[in-house]
Amino acid sequence: MSLVTGVLEPTLTIETQTDFYVSLKMSRQTQVIPKHTRVYEELWHKKIFCDAVLKVEDVEFPVHKIILCGASDFFRAMFVNWGNHSEKNFQLGGVSAEILSLLLEWICNKPAGLLSTDNVQDVILAADMLLLEDLVELSFDFMLSHMSAENCIGIWKFSAVVVSTRIRDAARRFILHNFEQLSVCEEFYDLTAQELLDFIGEDQLNIKNESDVYQAVVRWVNHDHPRRRGEFSQLLAKVRFSQISEDFLQHHIFTNPMMYTDFECVNTVARITPARPRLPAAILLAIGGWSGGDPTNCIEAYDYNADCWINVTNNEERPRAYHGSVFLNGSVYCVGGFDRIEHFNSMRRLDLATRTWHEMPPMYSRRCYISVVVLNGCIYAMGGYNGTRRQNTAEVYNPQTNQWSLIAPMNEQRSDASCATLNGKIYICGGFNGTEVLQTAECYDPQTNEWTMITPMTVRRSGVAAVTYHNRIYAVGGFDGVERLRSVECYNTRTNSWQPVASMITTRSNFGIEVLNDRIFVAGGYNGFTTTYNAESYDRLTDTWSDVCDMDVFRSALNCCVIYGLTNMADYTIPRDALTAFVSYDTDEEST
């Protein structure tokens, strides 16, 4: 039995097969192996003192009863309870000779290369039957580390056979999160109508456009049209047509011949009513800032599918502004900043699963107006103001060691700068050096621990916001020393040049920025006259900015980050039941 249908490629977020084997090998090498275990291995390989024979198919396996009894209650029961103690020959069913050979080798030697994508399901079934619980869990971990769009449905179905809620839940989350990719894979067509209904009815289904759901349904029906056409109208009822563009409805749905072979299909689409949006795959958090003359601890979460902000503030955290914030390993880290009294060198971690704050190791330096970014699983903090002077120093936090380390200083002193990562390097631009607003930009290579100046921006920018978007570094807004800016430019690493793009609707400096749902979002800031709460987004395909829902709290000196992949994502969105009630109310109003 094979784990995959088609080509297997591990996902980017889970370790590869090679890494998995290496980690097992390293783990084994660092273990202190007891003397008796080494003796057992020697006896096993030399077949000395074997006192039983396991027979599977036509193959015999000489074994040591004492070793197998220590490894499994199944073998203990077989040798102790199922016959007299002098019996040597035992017949095993339900497992192949090839798989039993692997399992016996694992019991004695725990080899790193035991599992493969072709044998892991058979190993799990046999190990489960023989009560080798550690091997079952190891195999489950291997299976999860190799889950992909091509095989996740097969893993999900397999989990029902072995009754593993851990695997089933993980595979289900993977299916919902990667529905668009897997809906064009061969395994997709193995879903039953009821299984497909359940998936497309979920709020957690992650899709860019609701039209993708409709197209997936059409592909599934057409794969076996004679047998499945009767399911079409039932599946259509789960498609949220009110969130599909009128153009797509007119040119792709209303023109589909299948729509007119079943009255229920026509009726389903004809009575389009408002439907609640699905849960977003990612959430934008706007954290802290300066509001009403004081710093704030407010955290608002932007739900782009519902185009609304909700307040998710945890009042355990003290207010801070001019800080940095990043998302890493399921937590948000807030770094540095200022509370009107103190310039912080502290770092605080918000565990998004428990919604609790934790104190983390402090930085070497106090840093207000800081630039912070994540690269290769580490947090980099650069520049800032310590209450006395603008800094060119930089440092990095490694979660594995839970420590900060100094790295090479920048070429320029920079506070109120902004940074982003691209192709394994950090790019920082603009800022203020204590004397003038900067136009310069530079690049850090962690491989060489060196900063290199790059082509300056076209204008000076302090309080600028930088972000990576489609292989470009975008420098947005800021203050040029005279006025607040709404201009935007992007940096091409291949040509080492900056190019202008469409300007924002609103002038702003010291605002939040992030990429979400393939758009650049900006929120808050200072517009030259007042602190603002408005937000807007940029679409590179149309080179235009458009307004989005305003935050509830007006503030500047905030910082934004995007969170994703949480099991409790719904905690950071507007409740869908509330949206259902709102939609029903709107529908009732229209009907009256």
Coordinates of C-alpha atoms in Angstrom, one line a residue:
M1 CA 0.0 0.0 0.0
S2 CA 1.4 3.4 -1.0
L3 CA 1.1 6.6 0.8
V4 CA 0.8 8.6 -2.3
T5 CA -1.1 8.9 -5.5
G6 CA 1.0 10.7 -8.1
V7 CA 4.1 12.6 -7.2
L8 CA 4.9 13.2 -3.6
E9 CA 6.4 16.5 -2.5
P10 CA 6.6 17.5 1.1
T11 CA 5.0 20.9 2.0
L12 CA 7.2 23.9 2.6
T13 CA 6.2 24.1 6.2
I14 CA 7.1 20.5 7.2
E15 CA 10.6 18.9 7.2
T16 CA 11.6 16.9 4.2
Q17 CA 12.2 13.1 4.2
T18 CA 16.0 13.7 4.2
D19 CA 15.8 16.1 7.2
F20 CA 13.6 13.5 8.9
Y21 CA 16.1 10.7 8.5
V22 CA 19.0 13.0 9.5
S23 CA 17.2 14.1 12.7
L24 CA 16.5 10.4 13.5
K25 CA 20.1 9.5 12.9
M26 CA 21.4 12.5 15.0
S27 CA 19.0 11.6 17.8
R28 CA 20.2 8.0 17.8
Q29 CA 23.9 9.1 17.7
T30 CA 23.4 11.3 20.7
Q31 CA 21.7 8.6 22.8
V32 CA 23.6 6.7 25.4
I33 CA 22.9 3.1 24.3
P34 CA 22.7 0.7 27.3
K35 CA 25.1 -2.2 27.2
H36 CA 22.3 -4.8 27.2
T37 CA 20.8 -3.1 24.1
R38 CA 24.1 -3.4 22.3
V39 CA 24.3 -7.1 23.3
Y40 CA 20.7 -7.6 22.0
E41 CA 21.7 -6.1 18.7
E42 CA 24.7 -8.3 18.4
L43 CA 22.7 -11.4 19.2
W44 CA 20.0 -10.4 16.8
H45 CA 22.3 -9.8 13.8
K46 CA 24.3 -13.0 14.5
K47 CA 21.1 -15.0 15.2
I48 CA 22.7 -16.4 18.4
F49 CA 20.4 -17.9 21.1
C50 CA 17.3 -17.6 19.1
D51 CA 14.5 -19.5 20.9
A52 CA 11.5 -19.0 18.6
V53 CA 10.6 -18.8 14.9
L54 CA 7.9 -16.6 13.5
K55 CA 6.4 -17.9 10.3
V56 CA 4.8 -15.5 7.8
E57 CA 3.7 -16.7 4.4
D58 CA 6.6 -19.0 3.5
V59 CA 9.3 -17.1 5.3
E60 CA 10.8 -18.0 8.8
F61 CA 12.2 -15.4 11.2
P62 CA 14.4 -16.7 14.0
V63 CA 13.8 -14.4 17.0
H64 CA 14.5 -14.0 20.7
K65 CA 11.4 -14.2 22.9
I66 CA 12.8 -12.0 25.6
I67 CA 13.5 -9.2 23.2
L68 CA 10.1 -9.3 21.6
C69 CA 8.3 -9.6 25.0
G70 CA 10.1 -6.4 26.1
A71 CA 9.0 -4.6 22.9
S72 CA 5.3 -5.5 22.6
D73 CA 2.5 -6.8 24.8
F74 CA 1.3 -8.7 21.7
F75 CA 4.4 -10.8 21.6
R76 CA 4.4 -11.2 25.4
A77 CA 0.9 -12.5 25.3
M78 CA 1.7 -14.8 22.4
F79 CA 4.8 -16.4 24.0
V80 CA 3.4 -16.5 27.6
N81 CA -0.3 -17.1 27.2
W82 CA -1.0 -18.8 23.8
G83 CA 0.9 -22.0 24.3
N84 CA 3.4 -23.9 26.4
H85 CA 6.7 -22.1 27.1
S86 CA 8.8 -24.7 25.2
E87 CA 6.9 -24.1 21.9
K88 CA 9.2 -22.6 19.3
N89 CA 7.1 -22.1 16.1
F90 CA 4.5 -19.4 15.8
Q91 CA 2.4 -18.6 12.7
L92 CA 1.6 -14.9 12.2
G93 CA -1.2 -13.6 9.9
G94 CA -2.2 -10.1 8.8
V95 CA 1.3 -8.9 8.0
S96 CA 3.6 -9.5 5.0
A97 CA 7.1 -11.0 5.4
E98 CA 8.6 -7.8 4.0
I99 CA 6.9 -5.6 6.6
L100 CA 7.5 -8.0 9.5
S101 CA 11.2 -8.0 8.6
L102 CA 11.2 -4.2 8.9
L103 CA 9.4 -4.3 12.2
L104 CA 11.7 -6.9 13.7
E105 CA 14.7 -4.8 12.6
W106 CA 13.1 -1.7 14.2
I107 CA 12.5 -3.6 17.5
C108 CA 16.2 -4.5 17.8
N109 CA 18.0 -1.8 16.0
K110 CA 15.7 1.3 15.4
P111 CA 17.2 2.0 12.0
A112 CA 16.8 5.6 10.7
G113 CA 15.9 4.5 7.1
L114 CA 13.1 2.2 8.0
L115 CA 10.2 4.3 6.7
S116 CA 9.4 5.3 3.2
T117 CA 6.4 6.8 1.4
D118 CA 5.7 3.4 -0.1
N119 CA 5.7 1.3 3.1
V120 CA 4.5 3.7 5.8
Q121 CA 0.8 2.7 5.7
D122 CA 1.6 -1.0 5.8
V123 CA 4.1 -0.4 8.7
I124 CA 1.4 1.5 10.6
L125 CA -1.2 -1.3 10.1
A126 CA 1.3 -4.0 11.2
A127 CA 2.7 -2.0 14.1
D128 CA -0.8 -1.2 15.3
M129 CA -1.7 -4.9 15.2
L130 CA 1.5 -5.9 17.0
L131 CA 1.0 -3.2 19.6
L132 CA 4.3 -1.4 18.8
E133 CA 2.9 2.0 19.9
D134 CA 6.2 3.9 19.6
L135 CA 6.6 2.8 16.0
V136 CA 3.0 3.7 15.2
E137 CA 3.6 7.3 16.5
L138 CA 6.9 7.5 14.7
S139 CA 5.1 6.4 11.5
F140 CA 2.3 8.9 12.0
D141 CA 4.9 11.7 12.4
F142 CA 6.6 10.6 9.2
M143 CA 3.2 10.6 7.4
L144 CA 2.4 14.1 8.6
S145 CA 5.8 15.4 7.5
H146 CA 5.2 14.2 4.0
M147 CA 1.6 15.3 3.6
S148 CA 1.0 17.2 0.3
A149 CA -1.9 18.2 -1.9
E150 CA -1.5 15.0 -3.8
N151 CA -1.8 12.6 -0.9
C152 CA -3.7 14.4 1.9
I153 CA -7.1 12.9 1.0
G154 CA -5.6 9.4 1.0
I155 CA -4.1 10.1 4.4
W156 CA -7.4 11.5 5.7
K157 CA -9.2 8.3 4.5
F158 CA -6.5 6.1 5.9
S159 CA -6.8 7.7 9.3
A160 CA -10.3 6.3 9.6
V161 CA -9.0 2.8 9.1
V162 CA -6.4 3.1 11.9
V163 CA -8.7 5.3 14.0
S164 CA -6.2 8.1 14.6
T165 CA -7.9 11.3 15.5
R166 CA -4.5 13.1 15.5
I167 CA -3.9 12.2 11.9
R168 CA -7.5 12.7 10.8
D169 CA -7.7 16.2 12.3
A170 CA -4.3 17.2 10.8
A171 CA -5.3 15.9 7.4
R172 CA -8.7 17.6 7.5
R173 CA -7.0 20.9 8.4
F174 CA -4.6 20.4 5.5
I175 CA -7.4 19.6 3.1
L176 CA -9.4 22.7 4.2
H177 CA -6.3 24.9 4.0
N178 CA -5.1 23.7 0.6
F179 CA -8.4 23.0 -1.1
E180 CA -7.6 25.0 -4.2
Q181 CA -4.4 23.0 -4.9
L182 CA -5.8 19.6 -4.1
S183 CA -9.0 20.1 -6.1
V184 CA -7.0 19.5 -9.3
C185 CA -5.2 16.4 -8.0
E186 CA -6.3 12.8 -8.8
E187 CA -7.2 12.0 -5.2
F188 CA -9.8 14.7 -5.2
Y189 CA -12.1 12.6 -7.4
D190 CA -12.0 9.8 -4.8
L191 CA -14.2 11.9 -2.4
T192 CA -17.7 10.8 -2.1
A193 CA -20.5 13.3 -2.6
Q194 CA -21.1 13.5 1.1
E195 CA -17.4 14.0 1.9
L196 CA -17.2 16.8 -0.7
L197 CA -20.4 18.4 0.7
D198 CA -18.9 18.4 4.2
F199 CA -15.7 20.1 3.1
I200 CA -17.2 22.8 0.9
G201 CA -19.8 23.6 3.6
E202 CA -17.1 24.5 6.1
D203 CA -16.4 28.2 7.0
Q204 CA -12.7 27.2 7.4
L205 CA -12.4 26.3 3.7
N206 CA -9.4 28.4 2.4
I207 CA -10.0 29.7 -1.1
K208 CA -9.1 33.0 -2.8
N209 CA -12.4 33.2 -4.6
E210 CA -15.7 31.4 -4.0
S211 CA -15.8 30.7 -7.8
D212 CA -13.0 28.2 -7.1
V213 CA -15.5 26.1 -5.1
Y214 CA -18.0 26.1 -8.0
Q215 CA -15.3 25.1 -10.4
A216 CA -14.1 22.3 -8.1
V217 CA -17.7 21.0 -7.9
V218 CA -18.0 21.0 -11.7
R219 CA -14.7 19.1 -12.2
W220 CA -15.8 16.5 -9.6
V221 CA -19.2 15.9 -11.3
N222 CA -17.7 15.8 -14.8
H223 CA -15.1 13.2 -13.7
D224 CA -17.9 10.7 -13.7
H225 CA -20.8 12.6 -15.1
P226 CA -23.3 9.8 -15.7
R227 CA -23.1 8.7 -12.0
R228 CA -22.6 12.1 -10.4
R229 CA -24.8 14.5 -12.3
G230 CA -27.6 13.8 -9.8
E231 CA -25.4 15.2 -7.0
F232 CA -24.8 18.5 -8.8
S233 CA -27.8 20.5 -7.3
Q234 CA -27.0 19.3 -3.8
L235 CA -23.4 20.4 -4.1
L236 CA -24.4 23.7 -5.6
A237 CA -26.4 24.5 -2.5
K238 CA -23.1 24.7 -0.5
V239 CA -21.5 27.3 -2.9
R240 CA -21.8 30.8 -1.6
F241 CA -23.0 32.4 -4.8
S242 CA -23.5 35.9 -3.3
Q243 CA -19.7 36.1 -3.0
I244 CA -19.1 35.4 -6.7
S245 CA -18.7 38.3 -9.1
E246 CA -21.6 39.1 -11.4
D247 CA -19.2 38.7 -14.4
F248 CA -18.3 35.1 -13.4
L249 CA -22.0 34.3 -12.8
Q250 CA -23.0 35.6 -16.2
H251 CA -20.2 34.0 -18.3
H252 CA -19.4 30.8 -16.5
I253 CA -22.3 29.7 -14.3
F254 CA -25.5 30.8 -16.1
T255 CA -24.0 29.4 -19.4
N256 CA -23.2 25.9 -18.0
P257 CA -25.4 23.4 -19.7
M258 CA -25.7 21.3 -16.5
M259 CA -27.5 24.2 -14.9
Y260 CA -30.6 23.5 -17.1
T261 CA -30.8 19.7 -16.8
D262 CA -32.1 19.9 -13.3
F263 CA -34.7 22.3 -12.0
E264 CA -33.1 22.3 -8.6
C265 CA -29.8 23.7 -10.1
V266 CA -31.6 26.6 -11.7
N267 CA -33.6 27.2 -8.5
T268 CA -30.4 27.2 -6.3
V269 CA -28.6 29.8 -8.4
A270 CA -31.8 31.9 -9.1
R271 CA -32.5 32.4 -5.4
I272 CA -29.0 33.8 -4.6
T273 CA -29.1 35.3 -1.1
P274 CA -26.4 36.8 1.0
A275 CA -24.2 34.2 2.6
R276 CA -21.7 34.6 5.4
P277 CA -18.1 34.7 4.3
R278 CA -15.7 31.9 5.0
L279 CA -13.0 32.2 7.6
P280 CA -9.8 33.8 6.2
A281 CA -6.6 31.8 6.0
A282 CA -4.6 34.6 7.6
I283 CA -5.4 37.5 9.9
L284 CA -3.8 41.0 10.0
L285 CA -3.0 42.2 13.6
A286 CA -2.6 45.9 14.3
I287 CA -0.7 46.1 17.6
G288 CA -0.2 49.0 20.0
G289 CA 0.7 52.5 18.9
W290 CA 0.1 56.1 20.0
S291 CA -3.6 57.1 20.4
G292 CA -5.1 60.2 22.0
G293 CA -1.8 61.5 23.4
D294 CA -0.9 58.2 25.1
P295 CA 0.5 54.8 24.1
T296 CA -2.1 52.0 23.8
N297 CA -2.0 48.2 24.2
C298 CA -4.9 47.8 21.8
I299 CA -4.8 44.9 19.3
E300 CA -7.2 44.8 16.5
A301 CA -7.6 41.9 14.0
Y302 CA -8.6 42.4 10.4
D303 CA -10.8 39.8 8.8
Y304 CA -10.4 40.4 5.1
N305 CA -13.2 38.1 4.1
A306 CA -15.7 40.0 6.2
D307 CA -13.8 43.4 5.7
C308 CA -14.0 44.2 9.4
W309 CA -11.8 44.7 12.4
I310 CA -12.4 43.1 15.8
N311 CA -10.8 44.0 19.1
V312 CA -8.7 41.1 20.5
T313 CA -6.8 43.2 23.2
N314 CA -5.3 41.3 26.1
N315 CA -5.1 43.8 29.0
E316 CA -2.2 41.9 30.6
E317 CA 0.1 43.7 28.2
R318 CA 1.4 47.2 29.0
P319 CA 0.9 49.9 26.3
R320 CA 3.8 50.4 23.8
A321 CA 4.4 52.4 20.7
Y322 CA 7.2 52.7 18.1
H323 CA 7.9 49.0 18.6
G324 CA 8.3 46.0 16.2
S325 CA 6.1 42.9 16.0
V326 CA 6.5 39.7 14.2
F327 CA 4.8 36.3 14.0
L328 CA 6.9 33.2 14.6
N329 CA 6.0 29.6 15.5
G330 CA 2.4 30.3 16.6
S331 CA 3.3 33.4 18.7
V332 CA 3.5 37.2 18.2
Y333 CA 6.7 38.8 19.5
C334 CA 6.6 42.5 20.4
V335 CA 10.1 44.0 20.5
G336 CA 11.4 47.3 21.9
G337 CA 9.3 50.5 21.8
F338 CA 8.3 53.3 24.2
D339 CA 5.6 54.0 26.7
R340 CA 6.2 57.7 27.3
I341 CA 8.5 57.0 30.3
E342 CA 10.8 54.1 29.3
H343 CA 12.6 53.1 26.1
F344 CA 12.3 49.3 26.1
N345 CA 14.9 46.7 25.5
S346 CA 12.3 44.1 26.4
M347 CA 10.6 41.5 24.2
R348 CA 7.2 40.0 25.0
R349 CA 5.6 36.9 23.4
L350 CA 1.9 36.5 22.9
D351 CA 0.9 32.8 22.7
L352 CA -1.9 33.0 20.3
A353 CA -3.3 29.6 21.3
T354 CA -3.7 30.5 25.0
R355 CA -3.9 34.3 24.4
T356 CA -1.3 34.8 27.2
W357 CA 1.8 37.1 27.3
H358 CA 5.2 35.8 28.4
E359 CA 8.4 37.8 29.2
M360 CA 11.3 36.9 26.9
P361 CA 15.1 37.6 27.1
P362 CA 15.8 41.3 26.7
M363 CA 17.9 42.8 23.9
Y364 CA 21.4 44.2 24.4
S365 CA 20.1 47.7 23.7
R366 CA 17.0 49.8 24.3
R367 CA 15.3 50.4 21.0
C368 CA 12.5 52.7 20.2
Y369 CA 11.6 53.5 16.6
I370 CA 13.0 50.0 15.9
S371 CA 13.0 47.9 12.7
V372 CA 12.2 44.2 13.3
V373 CA 11.9 41.2 10.9
V374 CA 12.0 37.4 10.8
L375 CA 14.6 35.6 8.7
N376 CA 15.4 31.9 8.8
G377 CA 13.4 31.3 12.0
C378 CA 15.2 34.1 13.9
I379 CA 14.2 37.6 14.9
Y380 CA 16.4 40.5 13.8
A381 CA 16.2 43.9 15.6
M382 CA 18.0 46.9 14.0
G383 CA 18.7 50.5 14.8
G384 CA 16.3 52.6 16.9
Y385 CA 16.7 55.2 19.6
N386 CA 17.8 54.4 23.1
G387 CA 16.8 57.6 24.7
T388 CA 20.1 59.3 24.0
R389 CA 21.2 58.5 20.5
R390 CA 20.2 56.9 17.2
Q391 CA 21.8 53.5 16.7
N392 CA 23.4 51.6 13.9
T393 CA 23.7 48.4 16.0
A394 CA 21.7 45.2 15.3
E395 CA 21.1 41.9 17.0
V396 CA 19.4 38.6 16.4
Y397 CA 17.3 36.4 18.6
N398 CA 17.5 32.6 18.2
P399 CA 14.4 30.8 19.6
Q400 CA 16.4 27.5 19.8
T401 CA 18.9 29.0 22.2
N402 CA 16.5 31.6 23.6
Q403 CA 19.3 34.2 23.4
W404 CA 20.1 37.5 21.6
S405 CA 23.4 37.9 19.8
L406 CA 25.0 41.0 18.3
I407 CA 25.6 41.1 14.5
A408 CA 27.5 43.5 12.4
P409 CA 26.4 47.1 12.8
M410 CA 24.7 48.9 9.9
N411 CA 26.5 51.5 7.8
E412 CA 24.1 54.2 9.0
Q413 CA 22.5 55.2 12.3
R414 CA 18.7 54.6 11.7
S415 CA 15.7 55.2 13.8
D416 CA 12.2 55.3 12.2
A417 CA 13.5 53.1 9.4
S418 CA 11.7 50.0 8.1
C419 CA 12.9 46.6 6.8
A420 CA 11.8 43.5 4.9
T421 CA 13.4 40.2 3.7
L422 CA 13.9 38.9 0.2
N423 CA 16.0 35.9 -1.0
G424 CA 17.5 35.2 2.3
K425 CA 18.7 38.8 3.0
I426 CA 17.4 41.8 5.0
Y427 CA 16.8 45.2 3.3
I428 CA 16.4 48.3 5.5
C429 CA 15.6 51.7 4.1
G430 CA 15.2 55.3 5.2
G431 CA 14.9 56.5 8.8
F432 CA 16.4 59.4 10.8
N433 CA 20.0 59.6 12.0
G434 CA 19.5 62.3 14.5
T435 CA 20.4 65.1 12.0
E436 CA 18.6 64.3 8.7
V437 CA 16.0 62.2 7.2
L438 CA 17.7 59.4 5.2
Q439 CA 17.3 58.4 1.6
T440 CA 19.8 55.6 1.8
A441 CA 19.1 51.8 2.0
E442 CA 21.3 48.8 2.8
C443 CA 21.2 45.0 2.7
Y444 CA 22.4 42.5 5.3
D445 CA 23.6 39.0 4.3
P446 CA 23.5 36.6 7.3
Q447 CA 25.9 34.2 5.5
T448 CA 28.7 36.8 5.6
N449 CA 27.4 39.0 8.5
E450 CA 27.9 42.1 6.3
W451 CA 25.9 45.1 5.4
T452 CA 26.1 46.5 1.9
M453 CA 24.8 49.9 0.7
I454 CA 22.3 49.6 -2.2
T455 CA 20.9 52.3 -4.5
P456 CA 19.2 55.1 -2.4
M457 CA 15.4 55.6 -2.7
T458 CA 14.1 58.3 -4.9
V459 CA 13.1 60.4 -1.9
R460 CA 14.0 60.7 1.8
R461 CA 11.7 58.8 4.0
S462 CA 11.5 58.6 7.9
G463 CA 8.5 56.8 9.5
V464 CA 8.5 54.8 6.3
A465 CA 6.9 51.3 6.0
A466 CA 8.7 48.6 4.0
V467 CA 7.3 45.2 2.9
T468 CA 8.2 42.4 0.5
Y469 CA 5.6 41.9 -2.3
H470 CA 6.0 39.8 -5.4
N471 CA 9.8 39.7 -5.3
R472 CA 10.1 43.5 -4.8
I473 CA 10.8 45.6 -1.7
Y474 CA 8.1 48.3 -1.4
A475 CA 8.9 51.5 0.5
V476 CA 5.6 53.2 1.3
G477 CA 4.8 56.7 2.6
G478 CA 6.8 58.3 5.5
F479 CA 8.1 61.8 6.1
D480 CA 10.7 63.6 4.0
G481 CA 11.6 66.3 6.5
V482 CA 9.0 68.7 5.2
E483 CA 5.7 66.8 4.7
R484 CA 4.0 63.5 5.1
L485 CA 4.1 61.3 2.0
R486 CA 1.7 59.1 0.1
S487 CA 4.2 58.1 -2.6
V488 CA 5.4 54.5 -3.0
E489 CA 8.4 53.0 -4.7
C490 CA 9.7 49.4 -5.1
Y491 CA 13.2 48.0 -5.3
N492 CA 14.3 45.4 -7.8
T493 CA 17.2 43.4 -6.4
R494 CA 18.3 42.2 -9.9
T495 CA 18.7 45.8 -11.3
N496 CA 19.5 47.5 -8.0
S497 CA 17.0 50.2 -8.8
W498 CA 13.9 51.8 -7.4
Q499 CA 10.8 52.4 -9.5
P500 CA 7.6 54.5 -8.6
V501 CA 4.2 52.8 -8.3
A502 CA 0.8 54.2 -7.6
S503 CA 0.6 56.5 -4.5
M504 CA -1.6 55.8 -1.5
I505 CA -4.9 57.6 -1.1
T506 CA -3.9 59.1 2.2
T507 CA -0.6 60.7 3.3
R508 CA 0.8 58.8 6.3
S509 CA 3.9 58.1 8.4
N510 CA 4.5 55.7 11.3
F511 CA 1.8 53.3 10.2
G512 CA 1.4 49.6 10.0
I513 CA 2.0 47.6 6.8
E514 CA 1.7 43.9 5.8
V515 CA 0.9 41.7 2.8
L516 CA -2.4 39.8 3.1
N517 CA -4.5 38.0 0.5
D518 CA -2.0 39.0 -2.2
R519 CA -2.4 42.7 -1.4
I520 CA -0.4 45.3 0.6
F521 CA -2.5 46.6 3.5
V522 CA -1.6 49.8 5.4
A523 CA -3.4 51.0 8.6
G524 CA -3.3 54.0 10.8
G525 CA -0.4 56.5 11.1
Y526 CA -0.1 60.2 11.2
N527 CA -1.3 62.1 8.1
G528 CA 0.3 65.5 8.9
F529 CA -2.6 66.9 10.8
T530 CA -3.9 64.1 13.0
T531 CA -3.6 60.5 14.0
T532 CA -5.8 58.3 11.7
Y533 CA -7.6 55.0 11.9
N534 CA -8.2 54.5 8.2
A535 CA -6.8 51.6 6.1
E536 CA -6.3 50.9 2.5
S537 CA -4.9 48.1 0.2
Y538 CA -2.8 48.0 -2.9
D539 CA -3.3 45.6 -5.8
R540 CA -0.3 45.3 -8.1
L541 CA -2.3 43.9 -11.0
T542 CA -4.3 47.1 -11.3
D543 CA -1.6 49.3 -9.7
T544 CA -4.3 50.9 -7.6
W545 CA -5.1 51.6 -3.9
S546 CA -8.6 51.2 -2.5
D547 CA -10.2 51.9 0.9
V548 CA -10.9 49.1 3.3
C549 CA -12.7 49.1 6.6
D550 CA -11.4 51.6 9.1
M551 CA -9.9 50.4 12.4
D552 CA -11.9 51.2 15.6
V553 CA -9.0 52.9 17.3
F554 CA -7.1 55.9 15.6
R555 CA -3.4 55.5 16.2
S556 CA 0.1 56.0 14.8
A557 CA 3.4 54.3 15.8
L558 CA 1.6 51.0 15.6
N559 CA 3.0 47.8 14.1
C560 CA 1.3 45.0 12.1
C561 CA 1.9 41.4 11.5
V562 CA 0.0 38.5 9.8
I563 CA -0.9 35.3 11.7
Y564 CA -1.9 32.0 10.1
G565 CA -2.0 28.3 10.6
L566 CA -3.6 28.4 14.0
T567 CA -6.1 25.8 15.1
N568 CA -8.0 28.7 16.8
M569 CA -8.1 31.1 13.9
A570 CA -11.8 31.7 14.6
D571 CA -10.8 33.5 17.9
Y572 CA -9.3 36.3 15.8
T573 CA -12.2 36.8 13.4
I574 CA -15.8 38.1 13.7
P575 CA -18.0 35.2 14.8
R576 CA -19.6 33.6 11.7
D577 CA -22.9 33.0 13.6
A578 CA -23.1 36.8 14.1
L579 CA -22.5 37.3 10.4
T580 CA -25.3 34.8 9.7
A581 CA -27.7 36.8 11.8
F582 CA -26.6 40.0 10.1
V583 CA -27.1 38.4 6.7
S584 CA -30.5 37.1 7.7
Y585 CA -31.5 40.5 8.9
D586 CA -30.4 42.2 5.7
T587 CA -32.3 39.6 3.7
D588 CA -35.4 40.2 5.7
E589 CA -35.1 43.9 5.2
E590 CA -34.8 43.5 1.5
S591 CA -37.8 41.2 1.3
T592 CA -39.9 43.8 3.1

